[in-house]
PDB file of C-alpha atoms in Angstrom:
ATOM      1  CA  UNK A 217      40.807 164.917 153.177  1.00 73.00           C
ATOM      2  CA  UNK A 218      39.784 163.307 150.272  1.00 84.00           C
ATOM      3  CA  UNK A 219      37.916 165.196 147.432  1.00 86.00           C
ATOM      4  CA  UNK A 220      35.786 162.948 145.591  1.00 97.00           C
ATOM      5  CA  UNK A 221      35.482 163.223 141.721  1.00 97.00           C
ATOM      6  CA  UNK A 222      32.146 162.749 139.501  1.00 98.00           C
ATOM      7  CA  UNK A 223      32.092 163.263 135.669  1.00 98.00           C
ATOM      8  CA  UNK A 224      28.816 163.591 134.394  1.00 98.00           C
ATOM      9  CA  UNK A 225      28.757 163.443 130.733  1.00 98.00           C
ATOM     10  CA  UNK A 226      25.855 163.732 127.744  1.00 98.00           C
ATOM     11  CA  UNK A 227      25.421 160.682 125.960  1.00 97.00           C
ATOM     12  CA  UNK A 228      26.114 161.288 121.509  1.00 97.00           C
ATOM     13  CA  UNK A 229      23.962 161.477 118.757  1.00 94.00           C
ATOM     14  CA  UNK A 230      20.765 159.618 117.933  1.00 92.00           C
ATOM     15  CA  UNK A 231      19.511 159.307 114.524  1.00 85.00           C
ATOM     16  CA  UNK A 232      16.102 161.921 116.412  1.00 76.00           C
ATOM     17  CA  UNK A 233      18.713 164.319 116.970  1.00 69.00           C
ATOM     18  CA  UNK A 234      17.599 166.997 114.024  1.00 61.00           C
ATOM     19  CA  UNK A 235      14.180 166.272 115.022  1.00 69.00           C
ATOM     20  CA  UNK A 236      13.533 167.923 117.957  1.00 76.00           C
ATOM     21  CA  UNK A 237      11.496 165.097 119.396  1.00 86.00           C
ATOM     22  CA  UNK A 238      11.141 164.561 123.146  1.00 90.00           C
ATOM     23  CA  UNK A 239      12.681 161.109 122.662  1.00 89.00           C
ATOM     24  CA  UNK A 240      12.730 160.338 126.322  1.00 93.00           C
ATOM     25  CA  UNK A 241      12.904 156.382 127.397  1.00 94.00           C
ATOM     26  CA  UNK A 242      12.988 155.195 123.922  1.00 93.00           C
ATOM     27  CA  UNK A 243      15.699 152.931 123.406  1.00 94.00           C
ATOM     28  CA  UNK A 244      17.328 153.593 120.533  1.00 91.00           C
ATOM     29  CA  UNK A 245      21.103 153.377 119.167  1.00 95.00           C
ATOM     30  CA  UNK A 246      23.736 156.442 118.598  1.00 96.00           C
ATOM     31  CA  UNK A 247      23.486 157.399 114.463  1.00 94.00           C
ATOM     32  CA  UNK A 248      26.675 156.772 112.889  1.00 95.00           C
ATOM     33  CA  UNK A 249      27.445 160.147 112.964  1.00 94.00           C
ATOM     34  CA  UNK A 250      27.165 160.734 116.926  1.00 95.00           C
ATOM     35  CA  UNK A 251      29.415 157.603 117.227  1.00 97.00           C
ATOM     36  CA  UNK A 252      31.977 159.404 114.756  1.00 97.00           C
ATOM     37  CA  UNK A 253      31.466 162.575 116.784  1.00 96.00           C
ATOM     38  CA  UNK A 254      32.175 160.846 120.020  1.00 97.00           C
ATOM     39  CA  UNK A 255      35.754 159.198 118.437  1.00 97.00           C
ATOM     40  CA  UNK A 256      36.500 162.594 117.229  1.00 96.00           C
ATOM     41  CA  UNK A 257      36.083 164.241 120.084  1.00 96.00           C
ATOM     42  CA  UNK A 258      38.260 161.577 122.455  1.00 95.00           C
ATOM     43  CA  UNK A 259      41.090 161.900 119.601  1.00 94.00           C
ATOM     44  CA  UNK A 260      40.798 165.600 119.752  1.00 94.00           C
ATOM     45  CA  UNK A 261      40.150 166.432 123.615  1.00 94.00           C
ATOM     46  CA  UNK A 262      40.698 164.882 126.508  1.00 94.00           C
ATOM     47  CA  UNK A 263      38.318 163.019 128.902  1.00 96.00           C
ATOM     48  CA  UNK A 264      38.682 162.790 132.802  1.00 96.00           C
ATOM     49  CA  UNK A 265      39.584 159.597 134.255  1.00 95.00           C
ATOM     50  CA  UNK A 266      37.493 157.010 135.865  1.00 97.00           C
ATOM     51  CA  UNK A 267      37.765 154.126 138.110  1.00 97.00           C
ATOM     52  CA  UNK A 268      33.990 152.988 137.334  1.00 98.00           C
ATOM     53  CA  UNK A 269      31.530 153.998 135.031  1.00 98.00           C
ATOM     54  CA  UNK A 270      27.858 154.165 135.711  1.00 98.00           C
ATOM     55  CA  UNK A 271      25.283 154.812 132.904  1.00 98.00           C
ATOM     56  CA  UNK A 272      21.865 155.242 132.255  1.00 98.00           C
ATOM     57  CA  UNK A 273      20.220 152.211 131.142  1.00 98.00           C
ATOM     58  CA  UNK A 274      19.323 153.088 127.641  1.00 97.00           C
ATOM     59  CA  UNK A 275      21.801 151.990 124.811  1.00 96.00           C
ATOM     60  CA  UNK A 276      22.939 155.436 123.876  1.00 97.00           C
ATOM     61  CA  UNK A 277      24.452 156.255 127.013  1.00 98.00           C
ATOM     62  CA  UNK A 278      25.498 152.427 127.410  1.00 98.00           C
ATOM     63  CA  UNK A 279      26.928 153.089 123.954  1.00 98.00           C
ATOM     64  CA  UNK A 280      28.849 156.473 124.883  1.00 98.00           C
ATOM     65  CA  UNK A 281      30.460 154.791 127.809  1.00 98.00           C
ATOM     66  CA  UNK A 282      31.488 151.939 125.788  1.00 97.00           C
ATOM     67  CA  UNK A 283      33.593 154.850 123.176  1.00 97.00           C
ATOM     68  CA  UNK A 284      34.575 156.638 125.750  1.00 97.00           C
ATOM     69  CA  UNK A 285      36.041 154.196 128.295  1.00 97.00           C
ATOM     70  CA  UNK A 286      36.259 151.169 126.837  1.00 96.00           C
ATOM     71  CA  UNK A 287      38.460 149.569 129.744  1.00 94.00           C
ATOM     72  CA  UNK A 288      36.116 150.169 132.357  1.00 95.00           C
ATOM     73  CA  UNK A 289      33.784 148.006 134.065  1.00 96.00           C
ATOM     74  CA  UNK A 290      30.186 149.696 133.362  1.00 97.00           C
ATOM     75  CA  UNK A 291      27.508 149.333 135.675  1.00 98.00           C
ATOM     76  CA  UNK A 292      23.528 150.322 134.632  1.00 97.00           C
ATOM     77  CA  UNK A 293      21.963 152.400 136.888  1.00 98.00           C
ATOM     78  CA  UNK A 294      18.213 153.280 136.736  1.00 98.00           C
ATOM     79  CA  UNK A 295      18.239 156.385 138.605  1.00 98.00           C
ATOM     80  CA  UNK A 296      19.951 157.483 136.007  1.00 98.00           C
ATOM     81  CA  UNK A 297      17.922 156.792 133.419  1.00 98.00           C
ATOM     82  CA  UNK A 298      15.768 159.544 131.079  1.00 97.00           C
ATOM     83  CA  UNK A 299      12.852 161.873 132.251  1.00 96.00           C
ATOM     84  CA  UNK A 300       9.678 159.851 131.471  1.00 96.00           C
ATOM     85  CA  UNK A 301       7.674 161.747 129.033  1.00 96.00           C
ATOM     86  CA  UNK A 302       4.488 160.090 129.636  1.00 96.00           C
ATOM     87  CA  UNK A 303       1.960 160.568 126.286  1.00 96.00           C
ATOM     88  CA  UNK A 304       4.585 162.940 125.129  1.00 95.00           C
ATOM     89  CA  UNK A 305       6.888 160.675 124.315  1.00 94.00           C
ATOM     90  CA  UNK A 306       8.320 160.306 120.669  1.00 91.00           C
ATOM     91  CA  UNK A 307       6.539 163.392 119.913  1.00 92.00           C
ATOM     92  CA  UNK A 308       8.365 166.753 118.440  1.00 89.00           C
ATOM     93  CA  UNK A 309       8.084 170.369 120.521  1.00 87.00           C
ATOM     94  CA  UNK A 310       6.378 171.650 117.007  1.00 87.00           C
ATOM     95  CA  UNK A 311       3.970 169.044 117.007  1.00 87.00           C
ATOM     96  CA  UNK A 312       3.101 169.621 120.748  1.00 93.00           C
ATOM     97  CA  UNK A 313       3.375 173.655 121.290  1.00 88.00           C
ATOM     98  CA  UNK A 314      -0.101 173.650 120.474  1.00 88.00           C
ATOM     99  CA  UNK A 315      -1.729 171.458 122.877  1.00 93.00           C
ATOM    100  CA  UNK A 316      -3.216 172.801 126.573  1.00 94.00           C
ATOM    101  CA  UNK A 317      -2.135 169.950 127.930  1.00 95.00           C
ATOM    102  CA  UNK A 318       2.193 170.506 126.786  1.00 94.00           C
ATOM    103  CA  UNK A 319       1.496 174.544 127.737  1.00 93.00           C
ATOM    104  CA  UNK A 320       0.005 172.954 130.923  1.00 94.00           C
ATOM    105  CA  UNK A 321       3.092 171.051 131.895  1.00 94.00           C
ATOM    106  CA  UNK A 322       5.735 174.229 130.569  1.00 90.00           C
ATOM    107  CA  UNK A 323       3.949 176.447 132.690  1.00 92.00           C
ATOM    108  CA  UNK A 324       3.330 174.380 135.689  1.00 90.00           C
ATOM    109  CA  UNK A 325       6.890 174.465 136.986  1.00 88.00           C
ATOM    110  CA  UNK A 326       8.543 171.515 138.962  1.00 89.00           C
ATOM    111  CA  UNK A 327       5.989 169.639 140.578  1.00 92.00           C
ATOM    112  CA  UNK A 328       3.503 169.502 136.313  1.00 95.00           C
ATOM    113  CA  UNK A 329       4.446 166.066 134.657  1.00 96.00           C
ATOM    114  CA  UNK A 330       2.856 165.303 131.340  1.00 96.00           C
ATOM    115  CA  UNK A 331       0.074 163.020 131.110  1.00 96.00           C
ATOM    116  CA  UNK A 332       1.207 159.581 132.499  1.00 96.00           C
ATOM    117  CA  UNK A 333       4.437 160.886 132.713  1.00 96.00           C
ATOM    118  CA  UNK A 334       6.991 162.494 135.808  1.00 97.00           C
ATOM    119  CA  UNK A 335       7.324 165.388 137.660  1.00 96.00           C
ATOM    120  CA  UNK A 336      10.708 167.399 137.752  1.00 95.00           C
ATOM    121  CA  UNK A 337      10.624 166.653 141.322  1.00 96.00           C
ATOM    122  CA  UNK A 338       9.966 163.174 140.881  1.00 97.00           C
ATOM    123  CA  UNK A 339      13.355 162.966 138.562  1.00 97.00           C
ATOM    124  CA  UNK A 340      15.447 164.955 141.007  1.00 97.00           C
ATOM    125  CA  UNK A 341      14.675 162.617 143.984  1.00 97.00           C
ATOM    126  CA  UNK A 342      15.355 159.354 141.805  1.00 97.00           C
ATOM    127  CA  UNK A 343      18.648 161.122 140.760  1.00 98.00           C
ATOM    128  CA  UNK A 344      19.571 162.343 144.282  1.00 98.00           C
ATOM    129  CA  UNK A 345      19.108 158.859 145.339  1.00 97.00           C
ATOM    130  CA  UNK A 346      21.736 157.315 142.568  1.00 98.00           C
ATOM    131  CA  UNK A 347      23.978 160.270 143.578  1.00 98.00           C
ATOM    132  CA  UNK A 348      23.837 159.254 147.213  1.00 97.00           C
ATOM    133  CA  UNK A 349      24.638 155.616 145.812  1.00 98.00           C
ATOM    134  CA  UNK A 350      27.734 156.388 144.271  1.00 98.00           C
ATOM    135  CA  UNK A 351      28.979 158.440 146.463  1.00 98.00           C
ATOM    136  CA  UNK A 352      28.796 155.974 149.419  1.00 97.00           C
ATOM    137  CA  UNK A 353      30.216 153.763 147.441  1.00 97.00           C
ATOM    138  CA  UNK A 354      33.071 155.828 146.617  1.00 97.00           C
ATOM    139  CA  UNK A 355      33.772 156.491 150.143  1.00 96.00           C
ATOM    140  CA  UNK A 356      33.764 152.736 150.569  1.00 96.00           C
ATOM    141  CA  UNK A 357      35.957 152.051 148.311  1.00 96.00           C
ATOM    142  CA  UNK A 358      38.201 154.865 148.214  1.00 95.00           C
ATOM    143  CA  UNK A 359      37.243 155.616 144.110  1.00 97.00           C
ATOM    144  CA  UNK A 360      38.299 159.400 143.710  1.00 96.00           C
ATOM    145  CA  UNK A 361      36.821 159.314 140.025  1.00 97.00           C
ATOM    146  CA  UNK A 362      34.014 157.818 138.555  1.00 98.00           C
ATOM    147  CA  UNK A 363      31.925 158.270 135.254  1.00 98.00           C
ATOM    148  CA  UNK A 364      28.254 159.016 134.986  1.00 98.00           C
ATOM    149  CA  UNK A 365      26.940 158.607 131.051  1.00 98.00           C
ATOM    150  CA  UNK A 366      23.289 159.768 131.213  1.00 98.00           C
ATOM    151  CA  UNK A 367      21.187 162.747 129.852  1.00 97.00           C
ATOM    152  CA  UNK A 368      20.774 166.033 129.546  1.00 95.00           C
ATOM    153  CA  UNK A 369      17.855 167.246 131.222  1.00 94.00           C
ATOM    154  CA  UNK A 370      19.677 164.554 134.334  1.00 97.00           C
ATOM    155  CA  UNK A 371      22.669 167.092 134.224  1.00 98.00           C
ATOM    156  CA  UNK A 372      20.866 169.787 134.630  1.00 97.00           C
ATOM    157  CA  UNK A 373      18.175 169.314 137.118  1.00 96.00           C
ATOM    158  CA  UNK A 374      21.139 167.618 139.210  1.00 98.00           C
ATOM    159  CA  UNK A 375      23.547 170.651 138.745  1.00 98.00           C
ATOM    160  CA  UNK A 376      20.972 173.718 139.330  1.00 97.00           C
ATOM    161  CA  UNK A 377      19.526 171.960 142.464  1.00 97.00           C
ATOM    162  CA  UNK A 378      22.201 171.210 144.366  1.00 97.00           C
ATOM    163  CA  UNK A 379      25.746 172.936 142.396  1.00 97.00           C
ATOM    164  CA  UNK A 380      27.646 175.648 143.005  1.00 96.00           C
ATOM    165  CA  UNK A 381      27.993 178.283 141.998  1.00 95.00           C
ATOM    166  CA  UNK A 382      24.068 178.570 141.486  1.00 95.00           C
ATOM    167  CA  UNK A 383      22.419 178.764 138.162  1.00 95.00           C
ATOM    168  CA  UNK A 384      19.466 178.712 136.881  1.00 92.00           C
ATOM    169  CA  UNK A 385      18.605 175.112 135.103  1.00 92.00           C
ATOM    170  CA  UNK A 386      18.778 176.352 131.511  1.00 90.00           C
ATOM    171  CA  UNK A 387      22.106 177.982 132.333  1.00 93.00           C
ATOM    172  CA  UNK A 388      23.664 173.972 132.719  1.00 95.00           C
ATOM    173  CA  UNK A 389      22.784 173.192 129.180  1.00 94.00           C
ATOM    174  CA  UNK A 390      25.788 170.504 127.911  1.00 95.00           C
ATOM    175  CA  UNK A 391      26.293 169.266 123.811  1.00 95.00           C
ATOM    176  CA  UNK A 392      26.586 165.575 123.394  1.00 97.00           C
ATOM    177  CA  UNK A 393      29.154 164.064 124.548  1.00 97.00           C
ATOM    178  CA  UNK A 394      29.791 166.910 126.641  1.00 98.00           C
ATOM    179  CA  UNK A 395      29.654 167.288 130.377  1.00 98.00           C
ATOM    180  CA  UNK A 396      30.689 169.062 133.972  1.00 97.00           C
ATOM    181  CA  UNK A 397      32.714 167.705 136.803  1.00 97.00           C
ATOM    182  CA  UNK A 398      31.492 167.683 140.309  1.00 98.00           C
ATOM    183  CA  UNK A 399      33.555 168.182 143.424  1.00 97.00           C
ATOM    184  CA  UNK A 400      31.748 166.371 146.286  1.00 96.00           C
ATOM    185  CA  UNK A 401      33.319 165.924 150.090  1.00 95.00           C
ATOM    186  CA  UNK A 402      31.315 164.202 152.905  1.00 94.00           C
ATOM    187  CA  UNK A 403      31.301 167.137 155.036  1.00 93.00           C
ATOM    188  CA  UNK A 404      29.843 169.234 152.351  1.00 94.00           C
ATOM    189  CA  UNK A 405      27.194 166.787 150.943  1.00 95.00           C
ATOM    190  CA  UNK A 406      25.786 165.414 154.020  1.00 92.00           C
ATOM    191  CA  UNK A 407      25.414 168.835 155.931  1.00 94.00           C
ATOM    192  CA  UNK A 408      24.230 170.864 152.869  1.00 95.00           C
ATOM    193  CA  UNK A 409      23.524 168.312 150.033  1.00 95.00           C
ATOM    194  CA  UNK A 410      25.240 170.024 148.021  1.00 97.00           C
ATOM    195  CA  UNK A 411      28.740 170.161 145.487  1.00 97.00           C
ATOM    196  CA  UNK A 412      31.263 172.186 144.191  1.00 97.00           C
ATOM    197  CA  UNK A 413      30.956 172.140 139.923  1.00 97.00           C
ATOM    198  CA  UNK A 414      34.371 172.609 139.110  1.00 94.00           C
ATOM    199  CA  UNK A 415      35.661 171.816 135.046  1.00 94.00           C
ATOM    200  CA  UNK A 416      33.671 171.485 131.625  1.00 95.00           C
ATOM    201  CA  UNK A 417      34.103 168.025 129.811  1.00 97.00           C
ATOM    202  CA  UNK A 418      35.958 167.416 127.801  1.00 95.00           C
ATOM    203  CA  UNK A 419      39.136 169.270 128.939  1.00 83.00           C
ATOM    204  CA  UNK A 420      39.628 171.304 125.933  1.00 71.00           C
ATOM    205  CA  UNK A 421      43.442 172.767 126.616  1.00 60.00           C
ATOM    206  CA  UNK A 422      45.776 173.301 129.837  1.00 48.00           C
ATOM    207  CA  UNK A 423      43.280 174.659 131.832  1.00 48.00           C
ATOM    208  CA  UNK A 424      40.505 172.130 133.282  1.00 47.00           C
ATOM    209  CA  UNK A 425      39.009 174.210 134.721  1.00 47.00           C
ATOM    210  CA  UNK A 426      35.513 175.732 133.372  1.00 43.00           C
ATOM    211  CA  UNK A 427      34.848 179.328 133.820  1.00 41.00           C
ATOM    212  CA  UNK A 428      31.581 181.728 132.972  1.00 39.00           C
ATOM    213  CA  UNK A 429      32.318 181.384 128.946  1.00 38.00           C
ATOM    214  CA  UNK A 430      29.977 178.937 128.215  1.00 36.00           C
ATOM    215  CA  UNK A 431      29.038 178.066 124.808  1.00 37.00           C
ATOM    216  CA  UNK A 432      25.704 177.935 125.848  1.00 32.00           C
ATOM    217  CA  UNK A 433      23.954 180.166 128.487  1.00 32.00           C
ATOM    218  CA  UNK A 434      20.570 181.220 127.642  1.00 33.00           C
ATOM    219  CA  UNK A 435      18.574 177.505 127.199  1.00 33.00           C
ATOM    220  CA  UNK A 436      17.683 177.752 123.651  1.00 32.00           C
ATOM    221  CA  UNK A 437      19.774 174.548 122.516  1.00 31.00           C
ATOM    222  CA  UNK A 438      18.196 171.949 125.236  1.00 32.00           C
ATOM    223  CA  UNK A 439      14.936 173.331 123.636  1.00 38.00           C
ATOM    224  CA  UNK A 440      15.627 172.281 120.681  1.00 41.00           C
ATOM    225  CA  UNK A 441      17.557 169.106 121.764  1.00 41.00           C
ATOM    226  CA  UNK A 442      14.956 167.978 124.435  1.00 41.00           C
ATOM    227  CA  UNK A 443      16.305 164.507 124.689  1.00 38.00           C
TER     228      UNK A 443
END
């Protein structure tokens, strides 16, 4: 049986990053520094392979992919893409903390969206849909590995709803240029939509594998790195 292979990795640096801005579908560049980061950190660690590399269509993840695997065809996928922010786009969490209508959408859960924005559940079922995309076409095609360069809050709304083990969302909080692998067989996926999460990205020694000593754990760095 074939075990099928998805890396889904955090796109670098933007100049916003310090800002704490909810940056969302604006399309801007890496900063010099996240493209530095990114070299540094595929000179220093070591990335999974890929056969094909999908990306979110904004030019940071384009960007990423273009560091990180620069042999490898790239295809732009809109599912993808960035959580629309709606009217609360380009605007900072200190900025917003005070408005009923951001405590609104923290407190509503899944199903709030900011004004003229989407929904939690609106993302997830876009995302499930690109995941069911790649997936048949890796069974088509007989790919075993393939890249996914998108964004954080994609990572972990896709990990917490359908990984294992379970976690809560907050608990699958990933640094730039930093990711998880998936495990997916057909069995598995189309009976229980669901995957195995099996090794951190980069591989940072001999052993891929990820265990419970995350960085990370408690949600306060997506906070303040909403983008």
């Amino acid at each position: 049986m074939i075990t099928y292979k998805i890396h889904f990795i955090r796109h670098g640096k933007t100049p916003e990053t310090e800002q704490g801005v909810y940056l969302g579908r604006t399309d801007l560049p890496l900063s010099s520094d996240g493209e530095q980061q990114l070299r540094n950190m595929a000179e220093d660690f070591c990335y999974p392979p890929a056969q094909l590399v999908y990306t979110s269509p904004l030019q940071r993840c384009r960007q990423t992919a273009q560091l990180l695997y620069p042999d490898r065809m790239v295809l732009s996928d809109e599912s993808f893409n960035e959580c629309d922010f709606g009217e609360f786009t380009g605007k900072s969490i200190l900025h917003l903390k005070e408005l009923p209508a951001y405590e609104k959408w923290i407190e509503g859960g899944f199903e709030s969206a900011p004004p003229k924005g989407e929904s939690g559940q609106q993302l997830l079922a876009r995302v499930l849909r690109g995941l069911q995309s790649v997936f048949s076409r890796m069974m088509a095609e007989r790919l075993t590995d393939v890249a996914v360069i998108t964004h954080g809050g994609i990572i972990m709304s896709l990990l917490a709803s359908c990984g294992f083990p379970k976690r809560k969302m907050s608990q699958w909080t990933t640094d730039f240029g930093c990711g998880f692998t998936i495990l997916l067989t057909p069995q598995m996926w189309m009976r229980d939509r669901a995957f195995e999460i099996y090794a951190e990205i980069p591989w940072r020694g001999t052993d891929r594998k990820f265990t419970d000593d995350f960085d990370i754990l408690d949600g306060f760095y997506y906070e303040e790195n909403p983008f």
